[in-house]
CSV table of N, CA and C in Angstrom, one decimal:
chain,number,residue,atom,x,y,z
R,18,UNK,N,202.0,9.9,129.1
R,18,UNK,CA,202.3,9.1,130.3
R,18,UNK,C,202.9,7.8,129.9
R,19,UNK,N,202.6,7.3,128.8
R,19,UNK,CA,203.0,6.0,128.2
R,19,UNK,C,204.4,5.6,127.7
R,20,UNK,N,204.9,7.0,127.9
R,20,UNK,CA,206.3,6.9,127.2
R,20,UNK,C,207.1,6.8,128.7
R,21,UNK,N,207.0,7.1,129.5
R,21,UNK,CA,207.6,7.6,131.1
R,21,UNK,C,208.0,5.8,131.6
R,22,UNK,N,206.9,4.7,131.3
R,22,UNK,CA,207.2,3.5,132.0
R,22,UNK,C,207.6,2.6,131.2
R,23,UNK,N,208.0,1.9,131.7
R,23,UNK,CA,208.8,1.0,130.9
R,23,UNK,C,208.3,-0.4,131.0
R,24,UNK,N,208.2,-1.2,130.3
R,24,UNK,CA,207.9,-2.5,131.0
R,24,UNK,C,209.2,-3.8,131.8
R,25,UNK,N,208.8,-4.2,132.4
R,25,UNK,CA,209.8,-5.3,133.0
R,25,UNK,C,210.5,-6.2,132.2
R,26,UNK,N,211.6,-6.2,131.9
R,26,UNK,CA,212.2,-7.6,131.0
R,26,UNK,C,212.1,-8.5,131.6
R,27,UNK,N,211.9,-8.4,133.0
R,27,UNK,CA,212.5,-9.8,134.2
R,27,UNK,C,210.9,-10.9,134.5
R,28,UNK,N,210.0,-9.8,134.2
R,28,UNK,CA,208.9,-10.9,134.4
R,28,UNK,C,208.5,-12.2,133.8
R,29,UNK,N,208.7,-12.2,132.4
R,29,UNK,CA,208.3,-13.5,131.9
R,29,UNK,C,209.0,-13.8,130.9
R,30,UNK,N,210.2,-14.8,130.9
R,30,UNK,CA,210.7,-14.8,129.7
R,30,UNK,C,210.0,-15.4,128.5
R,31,UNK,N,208.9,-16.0,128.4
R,31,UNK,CA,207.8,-16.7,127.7
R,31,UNK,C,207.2,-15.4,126.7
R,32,UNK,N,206.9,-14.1,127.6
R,32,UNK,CA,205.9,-13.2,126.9
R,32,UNK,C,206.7,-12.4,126.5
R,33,UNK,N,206.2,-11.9,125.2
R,33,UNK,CA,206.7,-10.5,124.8
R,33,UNK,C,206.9,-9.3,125.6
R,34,UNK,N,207.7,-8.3,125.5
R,34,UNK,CA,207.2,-7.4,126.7
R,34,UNK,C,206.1,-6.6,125.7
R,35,UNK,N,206.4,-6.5,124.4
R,35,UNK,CA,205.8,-5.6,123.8
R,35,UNK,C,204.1,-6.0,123.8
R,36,UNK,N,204.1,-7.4,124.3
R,36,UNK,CA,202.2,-7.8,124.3
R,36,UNK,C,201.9,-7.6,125.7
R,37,UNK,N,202.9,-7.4,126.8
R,37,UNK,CA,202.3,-7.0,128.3
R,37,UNK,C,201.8,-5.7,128.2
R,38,UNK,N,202.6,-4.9,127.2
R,38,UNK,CA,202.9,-3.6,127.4
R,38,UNK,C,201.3,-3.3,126.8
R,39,UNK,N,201.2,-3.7,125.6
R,39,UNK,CA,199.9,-3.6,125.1
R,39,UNK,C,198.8,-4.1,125.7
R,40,UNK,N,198.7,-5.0,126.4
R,40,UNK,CA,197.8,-5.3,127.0
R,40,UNK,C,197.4,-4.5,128.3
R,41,UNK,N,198.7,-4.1,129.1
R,41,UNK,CA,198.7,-2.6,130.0
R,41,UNK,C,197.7,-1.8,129.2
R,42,UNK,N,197.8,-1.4,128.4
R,42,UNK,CA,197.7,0.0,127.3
R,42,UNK,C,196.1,-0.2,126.7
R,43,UNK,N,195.7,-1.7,126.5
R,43,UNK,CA,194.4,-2.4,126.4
R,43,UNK,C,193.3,-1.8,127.4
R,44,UNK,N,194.0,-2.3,128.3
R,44,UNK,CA,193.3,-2.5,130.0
R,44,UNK,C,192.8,-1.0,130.3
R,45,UNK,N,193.9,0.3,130.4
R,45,UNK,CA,194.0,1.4,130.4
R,45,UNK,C,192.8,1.7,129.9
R,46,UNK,N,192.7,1.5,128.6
R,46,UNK,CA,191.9,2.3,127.9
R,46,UNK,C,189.9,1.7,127.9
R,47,UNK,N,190.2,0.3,128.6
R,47,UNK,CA,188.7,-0.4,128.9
R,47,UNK,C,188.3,0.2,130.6
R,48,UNK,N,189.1,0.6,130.6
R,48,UNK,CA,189.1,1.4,132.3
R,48,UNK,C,188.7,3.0,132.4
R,49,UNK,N,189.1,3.7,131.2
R,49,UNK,CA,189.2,4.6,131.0
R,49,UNK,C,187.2,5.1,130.8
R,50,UNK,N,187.3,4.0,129.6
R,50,UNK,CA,185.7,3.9,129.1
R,50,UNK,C,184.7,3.5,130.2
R,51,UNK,N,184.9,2.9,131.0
R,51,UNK,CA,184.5,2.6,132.3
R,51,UNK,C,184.0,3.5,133.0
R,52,UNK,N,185.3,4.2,133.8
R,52,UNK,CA,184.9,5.2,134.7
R,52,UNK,C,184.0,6.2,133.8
R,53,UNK,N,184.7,6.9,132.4
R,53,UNK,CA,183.9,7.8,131.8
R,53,UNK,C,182.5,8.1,132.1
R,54,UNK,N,182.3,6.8,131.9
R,54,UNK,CA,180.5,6.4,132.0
R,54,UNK,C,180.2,7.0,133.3
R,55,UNK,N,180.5,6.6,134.2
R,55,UNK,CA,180.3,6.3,135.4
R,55,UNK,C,180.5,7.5,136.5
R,56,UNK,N,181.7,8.5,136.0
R,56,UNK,CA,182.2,9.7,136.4
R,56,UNK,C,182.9,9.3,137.7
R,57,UNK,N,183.7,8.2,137.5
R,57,UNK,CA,184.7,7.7,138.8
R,57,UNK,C,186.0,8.2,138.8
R,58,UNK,N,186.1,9.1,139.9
R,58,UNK,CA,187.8,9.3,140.2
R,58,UNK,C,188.6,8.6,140.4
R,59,UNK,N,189.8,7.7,140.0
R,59,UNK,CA,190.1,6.5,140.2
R,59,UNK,C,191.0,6.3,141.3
R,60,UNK,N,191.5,7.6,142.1
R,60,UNK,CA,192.5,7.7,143.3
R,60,UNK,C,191.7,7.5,144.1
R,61,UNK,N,190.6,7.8,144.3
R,61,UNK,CA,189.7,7.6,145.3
R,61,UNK,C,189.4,6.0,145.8
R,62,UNK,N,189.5,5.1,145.3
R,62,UNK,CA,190.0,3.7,145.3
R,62,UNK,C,191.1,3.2,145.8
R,63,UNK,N,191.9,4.5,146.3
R,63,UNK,CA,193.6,3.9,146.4
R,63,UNK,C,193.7,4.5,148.1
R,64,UNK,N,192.7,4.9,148.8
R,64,UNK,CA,193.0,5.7,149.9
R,64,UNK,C,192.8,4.7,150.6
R,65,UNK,N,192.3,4.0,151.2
R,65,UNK,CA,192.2,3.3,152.1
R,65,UNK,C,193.8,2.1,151.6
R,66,UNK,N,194.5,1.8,150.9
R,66,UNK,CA,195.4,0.9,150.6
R,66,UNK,C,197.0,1.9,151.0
R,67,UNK,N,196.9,3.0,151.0
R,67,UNK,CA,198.1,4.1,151.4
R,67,UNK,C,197.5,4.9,152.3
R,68,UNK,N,197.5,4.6,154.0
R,68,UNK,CA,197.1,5.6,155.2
R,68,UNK,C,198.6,6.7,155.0
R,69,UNK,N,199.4,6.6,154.3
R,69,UNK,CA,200.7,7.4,154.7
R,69,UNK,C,200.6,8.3,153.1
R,70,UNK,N,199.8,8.0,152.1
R,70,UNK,CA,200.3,9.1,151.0
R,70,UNK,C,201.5,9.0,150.2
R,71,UNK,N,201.6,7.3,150.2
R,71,UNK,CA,203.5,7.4,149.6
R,71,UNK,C,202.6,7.0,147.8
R,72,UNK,N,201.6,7.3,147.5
R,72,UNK,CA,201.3,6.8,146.2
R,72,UNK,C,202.0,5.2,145.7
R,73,UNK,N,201.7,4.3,146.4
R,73,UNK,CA,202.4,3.0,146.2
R,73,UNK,C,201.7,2.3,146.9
R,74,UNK,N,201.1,0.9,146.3
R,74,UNK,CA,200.9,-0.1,147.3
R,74,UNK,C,201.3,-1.8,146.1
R,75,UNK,N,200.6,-2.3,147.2
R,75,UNK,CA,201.1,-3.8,146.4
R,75,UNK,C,200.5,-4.2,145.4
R,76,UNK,N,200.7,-5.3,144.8
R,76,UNK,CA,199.6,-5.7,143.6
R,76,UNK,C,198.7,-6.5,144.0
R,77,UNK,N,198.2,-6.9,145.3
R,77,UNK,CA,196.8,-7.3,145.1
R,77,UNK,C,196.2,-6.4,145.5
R,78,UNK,N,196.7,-5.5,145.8
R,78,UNK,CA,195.9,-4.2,146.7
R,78,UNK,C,195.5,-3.1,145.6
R,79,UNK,N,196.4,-3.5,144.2
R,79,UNK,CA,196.3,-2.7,143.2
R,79,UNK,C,195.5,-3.5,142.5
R,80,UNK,N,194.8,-4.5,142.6
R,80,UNK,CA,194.2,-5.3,141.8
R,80,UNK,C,192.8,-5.4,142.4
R,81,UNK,N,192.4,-5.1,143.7
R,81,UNK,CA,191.3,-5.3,144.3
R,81,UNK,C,191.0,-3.9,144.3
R,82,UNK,N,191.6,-3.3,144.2
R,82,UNK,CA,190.9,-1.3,143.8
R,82,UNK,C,190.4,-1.2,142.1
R,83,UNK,N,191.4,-2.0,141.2
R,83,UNK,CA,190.9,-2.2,139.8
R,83,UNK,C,189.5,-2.8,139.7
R,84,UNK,N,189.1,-3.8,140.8
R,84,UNK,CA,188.2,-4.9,140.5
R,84,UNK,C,187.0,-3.9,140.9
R,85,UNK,N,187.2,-3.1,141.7
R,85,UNK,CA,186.2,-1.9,143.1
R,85,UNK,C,186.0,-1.0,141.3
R,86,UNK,N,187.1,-0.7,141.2
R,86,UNK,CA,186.8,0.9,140.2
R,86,UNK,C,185.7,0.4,139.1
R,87,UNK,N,185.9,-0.5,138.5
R,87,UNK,CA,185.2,-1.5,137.7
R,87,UNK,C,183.9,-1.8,137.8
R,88,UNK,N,183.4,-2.0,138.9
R,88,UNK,CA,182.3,-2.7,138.9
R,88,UNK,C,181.3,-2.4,138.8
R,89,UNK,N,180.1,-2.7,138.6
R,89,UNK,CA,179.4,-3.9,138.0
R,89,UNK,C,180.5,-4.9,137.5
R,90,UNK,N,180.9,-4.4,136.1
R,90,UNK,CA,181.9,-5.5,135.6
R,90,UNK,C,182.6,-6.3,136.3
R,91,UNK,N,183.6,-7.2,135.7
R,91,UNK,CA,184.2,-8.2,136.3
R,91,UNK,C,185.5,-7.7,135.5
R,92,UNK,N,186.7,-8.4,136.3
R,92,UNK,CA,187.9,-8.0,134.9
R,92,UNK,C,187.5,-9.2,134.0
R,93,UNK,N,187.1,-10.3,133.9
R,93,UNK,CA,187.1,-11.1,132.7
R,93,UNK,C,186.0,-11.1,132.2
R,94,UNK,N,185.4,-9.7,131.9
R,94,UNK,CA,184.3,-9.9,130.7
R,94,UNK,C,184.8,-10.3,129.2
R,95,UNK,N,184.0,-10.5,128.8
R,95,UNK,CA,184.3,-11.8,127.7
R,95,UNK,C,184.8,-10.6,126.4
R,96,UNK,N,184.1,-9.6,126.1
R,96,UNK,CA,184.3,-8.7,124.9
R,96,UNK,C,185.5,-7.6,125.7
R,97,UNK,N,186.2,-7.6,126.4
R,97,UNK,CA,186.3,-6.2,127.4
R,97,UNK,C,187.8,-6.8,128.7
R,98,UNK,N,188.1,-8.0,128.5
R,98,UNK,CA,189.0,-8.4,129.7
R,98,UNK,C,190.1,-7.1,129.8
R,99,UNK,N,190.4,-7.5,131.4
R,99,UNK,CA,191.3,-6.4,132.0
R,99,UNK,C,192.2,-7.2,132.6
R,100,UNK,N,193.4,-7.3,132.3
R,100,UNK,CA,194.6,-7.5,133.0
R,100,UNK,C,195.3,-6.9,134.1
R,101,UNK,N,195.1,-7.0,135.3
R,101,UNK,CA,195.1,-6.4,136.3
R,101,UNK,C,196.6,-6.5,136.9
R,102,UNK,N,197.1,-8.1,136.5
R,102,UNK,CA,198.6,-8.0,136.7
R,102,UNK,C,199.5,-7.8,135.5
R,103,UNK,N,199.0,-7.1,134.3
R,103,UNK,CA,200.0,-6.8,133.4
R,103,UNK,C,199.8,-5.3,133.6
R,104,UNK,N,198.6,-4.6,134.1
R,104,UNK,CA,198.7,-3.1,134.6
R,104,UNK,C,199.5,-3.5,135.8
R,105,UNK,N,199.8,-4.1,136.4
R,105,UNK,CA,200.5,-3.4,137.8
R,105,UNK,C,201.9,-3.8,137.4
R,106,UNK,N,202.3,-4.7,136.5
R,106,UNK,CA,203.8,-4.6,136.4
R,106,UNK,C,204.2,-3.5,135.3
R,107,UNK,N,203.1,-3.0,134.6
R,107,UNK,CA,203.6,-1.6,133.6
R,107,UNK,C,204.0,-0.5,134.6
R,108,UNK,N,203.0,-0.4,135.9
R,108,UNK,CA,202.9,0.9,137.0
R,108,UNK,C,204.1,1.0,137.8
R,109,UNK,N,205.0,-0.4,137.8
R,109,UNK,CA,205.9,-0.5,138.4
R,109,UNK,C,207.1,0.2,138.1
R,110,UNK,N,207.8,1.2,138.3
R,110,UNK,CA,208.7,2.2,138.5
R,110,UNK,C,210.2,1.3,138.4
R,111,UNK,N,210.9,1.2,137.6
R,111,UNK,CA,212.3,0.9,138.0
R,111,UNK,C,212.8,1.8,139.1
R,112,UNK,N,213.5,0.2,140.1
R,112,UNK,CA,214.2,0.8,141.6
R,112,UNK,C,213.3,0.8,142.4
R,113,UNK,N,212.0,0.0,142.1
R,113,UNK,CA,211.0,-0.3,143.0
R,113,UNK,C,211.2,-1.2,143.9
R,114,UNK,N,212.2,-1.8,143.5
R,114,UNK,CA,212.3,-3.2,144.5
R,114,UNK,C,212.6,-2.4,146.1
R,115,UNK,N,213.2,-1.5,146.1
R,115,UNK,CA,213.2,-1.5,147.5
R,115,UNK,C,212.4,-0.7,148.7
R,116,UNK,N,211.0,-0.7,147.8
R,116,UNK,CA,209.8,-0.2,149.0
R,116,UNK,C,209.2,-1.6,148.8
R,117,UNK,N,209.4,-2.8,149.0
R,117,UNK,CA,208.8,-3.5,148.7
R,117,UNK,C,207.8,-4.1,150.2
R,118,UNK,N,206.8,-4.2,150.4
R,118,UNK,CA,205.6,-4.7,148.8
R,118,UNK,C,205.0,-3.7,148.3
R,119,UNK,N,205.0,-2.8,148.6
R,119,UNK,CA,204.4,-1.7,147.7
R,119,UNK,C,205.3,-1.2,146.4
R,120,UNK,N,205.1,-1.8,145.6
R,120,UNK,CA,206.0,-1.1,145.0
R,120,UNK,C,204.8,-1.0,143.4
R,121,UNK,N,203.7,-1.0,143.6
R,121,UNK,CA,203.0,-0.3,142.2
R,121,UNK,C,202.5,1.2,142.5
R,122,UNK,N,203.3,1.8,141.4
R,122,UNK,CA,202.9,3.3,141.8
R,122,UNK,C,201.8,3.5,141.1
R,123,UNK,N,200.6,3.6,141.8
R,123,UNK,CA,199.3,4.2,141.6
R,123,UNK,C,198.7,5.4,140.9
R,124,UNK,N,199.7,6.2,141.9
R,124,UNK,CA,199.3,7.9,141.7
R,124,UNK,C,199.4,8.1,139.8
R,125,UNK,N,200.5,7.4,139.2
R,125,UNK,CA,201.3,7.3,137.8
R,125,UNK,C,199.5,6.3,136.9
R,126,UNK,N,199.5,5.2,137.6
R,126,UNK,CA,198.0,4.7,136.9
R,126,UNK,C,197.1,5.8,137.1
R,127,UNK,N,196.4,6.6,138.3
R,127,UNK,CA,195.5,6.9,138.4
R,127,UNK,C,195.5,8.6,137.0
R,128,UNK,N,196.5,9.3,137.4
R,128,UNK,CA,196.8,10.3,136.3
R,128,UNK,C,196.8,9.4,134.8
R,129,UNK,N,197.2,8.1,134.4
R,129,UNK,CA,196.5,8.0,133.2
R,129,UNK,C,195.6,7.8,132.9
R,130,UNK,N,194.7,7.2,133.8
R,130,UNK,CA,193.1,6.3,133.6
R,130,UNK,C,192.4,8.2,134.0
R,131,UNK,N,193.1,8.8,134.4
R,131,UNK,CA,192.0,10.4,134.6
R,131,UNK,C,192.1,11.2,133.9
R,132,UNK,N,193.0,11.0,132.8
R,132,UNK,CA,193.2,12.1,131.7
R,132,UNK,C,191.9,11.7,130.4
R,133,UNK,N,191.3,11.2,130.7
R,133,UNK,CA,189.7,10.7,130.5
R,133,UNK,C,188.9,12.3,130.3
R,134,UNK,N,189.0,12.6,132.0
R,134,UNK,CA,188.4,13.6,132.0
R,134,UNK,C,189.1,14.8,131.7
R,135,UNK,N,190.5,14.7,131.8
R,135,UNK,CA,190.9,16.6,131.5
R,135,UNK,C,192.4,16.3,130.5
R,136,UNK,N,193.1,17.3,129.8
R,136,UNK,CA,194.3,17.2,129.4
R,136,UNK,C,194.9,17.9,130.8
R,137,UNK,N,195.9,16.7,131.0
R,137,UNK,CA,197.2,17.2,131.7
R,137,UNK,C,198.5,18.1,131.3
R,138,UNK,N,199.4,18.4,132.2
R,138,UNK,CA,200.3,19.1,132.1
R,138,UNK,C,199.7,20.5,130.7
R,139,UNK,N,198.9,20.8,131.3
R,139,UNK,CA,198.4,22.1,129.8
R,139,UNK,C,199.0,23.5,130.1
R,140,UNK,N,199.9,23.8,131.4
R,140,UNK,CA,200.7,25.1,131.6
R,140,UNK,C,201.9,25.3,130.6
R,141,UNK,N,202.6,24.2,130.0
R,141,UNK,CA,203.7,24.7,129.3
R,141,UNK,C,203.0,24.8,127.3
R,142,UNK,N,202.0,24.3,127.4
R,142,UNK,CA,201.4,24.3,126.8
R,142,UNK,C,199.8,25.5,125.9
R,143,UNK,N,200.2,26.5,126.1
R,143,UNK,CA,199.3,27.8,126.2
R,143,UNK,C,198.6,27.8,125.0
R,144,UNK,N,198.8,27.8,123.5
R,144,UNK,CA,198.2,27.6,122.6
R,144,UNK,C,197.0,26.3,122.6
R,145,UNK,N,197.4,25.0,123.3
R,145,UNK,CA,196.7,24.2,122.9
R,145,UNK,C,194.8,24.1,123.0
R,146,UNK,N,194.3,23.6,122.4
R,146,UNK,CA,192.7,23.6,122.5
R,146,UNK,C,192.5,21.9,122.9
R,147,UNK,N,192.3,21.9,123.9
R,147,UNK,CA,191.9,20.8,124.6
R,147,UNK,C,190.8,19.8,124.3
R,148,UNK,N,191.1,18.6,123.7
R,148,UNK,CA,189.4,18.4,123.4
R,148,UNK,C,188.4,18.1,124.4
R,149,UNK,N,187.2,17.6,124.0
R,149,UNK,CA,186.2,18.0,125.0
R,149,UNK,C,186.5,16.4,126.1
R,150,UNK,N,185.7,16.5,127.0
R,150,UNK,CA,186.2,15.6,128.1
R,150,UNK,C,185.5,14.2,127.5
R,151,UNK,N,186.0,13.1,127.4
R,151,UNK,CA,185.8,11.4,127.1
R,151,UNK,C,186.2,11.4,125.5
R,152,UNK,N,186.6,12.6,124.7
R,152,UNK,CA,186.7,12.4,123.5
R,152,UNK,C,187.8,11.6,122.8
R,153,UNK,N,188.6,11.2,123.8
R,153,UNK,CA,189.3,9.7,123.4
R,153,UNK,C,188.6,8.4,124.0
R,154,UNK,N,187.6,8.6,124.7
R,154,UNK,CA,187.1,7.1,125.1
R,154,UNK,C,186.5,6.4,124.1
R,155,UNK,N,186.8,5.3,124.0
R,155,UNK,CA,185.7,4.1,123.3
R,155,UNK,C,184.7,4.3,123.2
R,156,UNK,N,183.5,4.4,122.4
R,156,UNK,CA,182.0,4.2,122.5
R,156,UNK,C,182.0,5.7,123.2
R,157,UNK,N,182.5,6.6,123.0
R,157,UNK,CA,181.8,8.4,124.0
R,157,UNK,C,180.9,8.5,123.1
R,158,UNK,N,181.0,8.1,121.8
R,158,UNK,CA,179.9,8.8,121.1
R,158,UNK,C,178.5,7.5,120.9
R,159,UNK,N,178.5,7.0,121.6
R,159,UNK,CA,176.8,6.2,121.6
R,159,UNK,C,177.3,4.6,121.5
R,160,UNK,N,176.6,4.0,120.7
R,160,UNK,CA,176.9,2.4,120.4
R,160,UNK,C,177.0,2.4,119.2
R,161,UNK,N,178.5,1.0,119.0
R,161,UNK,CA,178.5,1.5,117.6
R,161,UNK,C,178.6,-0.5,117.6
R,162,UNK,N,177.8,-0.8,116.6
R,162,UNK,CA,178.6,-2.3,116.4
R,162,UNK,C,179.5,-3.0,115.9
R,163,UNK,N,179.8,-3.9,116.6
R,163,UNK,CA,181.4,-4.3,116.0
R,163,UNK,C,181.0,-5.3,115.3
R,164,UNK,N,182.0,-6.1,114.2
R,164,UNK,CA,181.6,-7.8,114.4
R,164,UNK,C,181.6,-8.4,115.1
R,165,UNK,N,181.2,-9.5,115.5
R,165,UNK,CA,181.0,-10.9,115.8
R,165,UNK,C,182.8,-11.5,116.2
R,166,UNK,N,183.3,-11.6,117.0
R,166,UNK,CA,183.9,-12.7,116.7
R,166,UNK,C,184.3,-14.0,116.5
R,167,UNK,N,182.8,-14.2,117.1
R,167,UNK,CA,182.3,-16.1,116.8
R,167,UNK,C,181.1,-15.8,115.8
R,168,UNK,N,180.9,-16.0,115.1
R,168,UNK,CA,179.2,-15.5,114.4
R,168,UNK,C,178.0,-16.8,114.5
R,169,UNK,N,179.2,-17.8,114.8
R,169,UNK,CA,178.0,-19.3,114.9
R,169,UNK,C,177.6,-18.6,116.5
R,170,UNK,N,178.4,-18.2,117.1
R,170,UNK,CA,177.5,-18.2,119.1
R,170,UNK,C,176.5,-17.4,119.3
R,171,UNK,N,177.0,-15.8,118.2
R,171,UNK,CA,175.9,-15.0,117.6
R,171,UNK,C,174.8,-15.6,117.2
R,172,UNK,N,175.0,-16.2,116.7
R,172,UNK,CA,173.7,-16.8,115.8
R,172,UNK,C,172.4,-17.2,116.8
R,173,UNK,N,173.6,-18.4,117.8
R,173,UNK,CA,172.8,-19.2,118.8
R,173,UNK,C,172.3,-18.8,119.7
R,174,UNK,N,173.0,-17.4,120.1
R,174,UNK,CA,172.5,-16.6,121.3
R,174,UNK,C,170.7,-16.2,120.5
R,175,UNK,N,171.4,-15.4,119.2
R,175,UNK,CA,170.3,-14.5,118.8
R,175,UNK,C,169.0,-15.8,118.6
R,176,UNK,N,169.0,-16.8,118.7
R,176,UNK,CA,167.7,-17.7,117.8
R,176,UNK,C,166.9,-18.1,119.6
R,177,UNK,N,167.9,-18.3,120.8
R,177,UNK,CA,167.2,-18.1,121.7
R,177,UNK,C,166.4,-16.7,122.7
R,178,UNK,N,166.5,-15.9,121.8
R,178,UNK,CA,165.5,-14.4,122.2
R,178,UNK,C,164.2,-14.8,121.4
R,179,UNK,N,163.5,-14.0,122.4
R,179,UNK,CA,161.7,-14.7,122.0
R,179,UNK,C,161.3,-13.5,120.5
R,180,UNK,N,160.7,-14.0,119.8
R,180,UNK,CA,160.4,-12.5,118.9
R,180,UNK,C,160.1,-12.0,119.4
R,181,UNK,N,159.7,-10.9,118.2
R,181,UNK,CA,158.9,-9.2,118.7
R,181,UNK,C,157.8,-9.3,119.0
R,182,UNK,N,157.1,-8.9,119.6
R,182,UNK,CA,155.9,-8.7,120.1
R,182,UNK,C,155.1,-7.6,119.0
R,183,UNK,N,154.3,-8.0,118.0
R,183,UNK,CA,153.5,-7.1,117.5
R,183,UNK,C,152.0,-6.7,118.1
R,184,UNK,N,152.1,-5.3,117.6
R,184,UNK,CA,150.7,-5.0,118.2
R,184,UNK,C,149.7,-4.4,117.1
């Protein structure tokens, strides 16, 4: 699905496209691990923003379904942030300009953040063996530790937990 969009040259001349693109591709995959958990269909978030079915709505409307599919979370968790406007300009379809304001195609996000749970397009495909469902998510297989990327705030955090309680 990653190969189908393209990113915008026209948004920022400041940013790389290739760090929106990745950070799209970031987001994707902290959303992915998300719903996994959670067993969220992520179109189901987009029905009330499209009463007509045209798979398209605007970008705050695409950003307040991201914030809904998410939650508990926030998009700016500290270990985990989500870029909600560098996903909606990845989703954006060249020649969108003229359904505008809707012009973030959803249906295109929702099929990538749900191939979580199944492999798509697997009809032209007959030999393949599909792996099991979340086996590309982050963390599917338990908790794993990472480093630190501050180790002094580690430190500080960890010295304010009470000890262990022995019995």
């Amino acid at each position: 699905w990653a190969a189908s969009w393209a990113a915008p040259d026209e948004a920022d001349p400041g940013v790389d496209v290739w760090d929106r693109e990745e950070a799209a591709l970031q987001s994707v995959a902290r959303i992915q691990a998300q719903i996994f958990r959670r067993r969220v269909r992520s179109k189901d978030w987009f029905r009330t923003f499209d009463p007509l079915g045209t798979g398209r709505c605007t970008r705050d409307q695409f950003r307040a379904a991201v914030r809904n599919m998410i939650y508990p979370l926030s998009l700016e968790e500290p270990d985990a942030p989500i870029d909600p406007d560098a996903l909606a300009e990845y989703f954006i379809p060249t020649g969108a300009e003229r359904h505008a304001p809707q012009i973030v195609d959803y249906v295109s996000f929702c099929f990538a953040v749900d191939e979580v749970f199944h492999v798509s397009r697997l009809e032209p495909q007959p030999g393949c063996a599909p792996p099991p469902p979340g086996a590309t998510v982050m963390d599917s297989a338990g908790f794993e530790p990472r480093p630190s990327t501050d180790p002094e705030k580690l430190r500080r955090g960890m010295a304010r937990l009470p000890p262990p309680v022995r019995i």
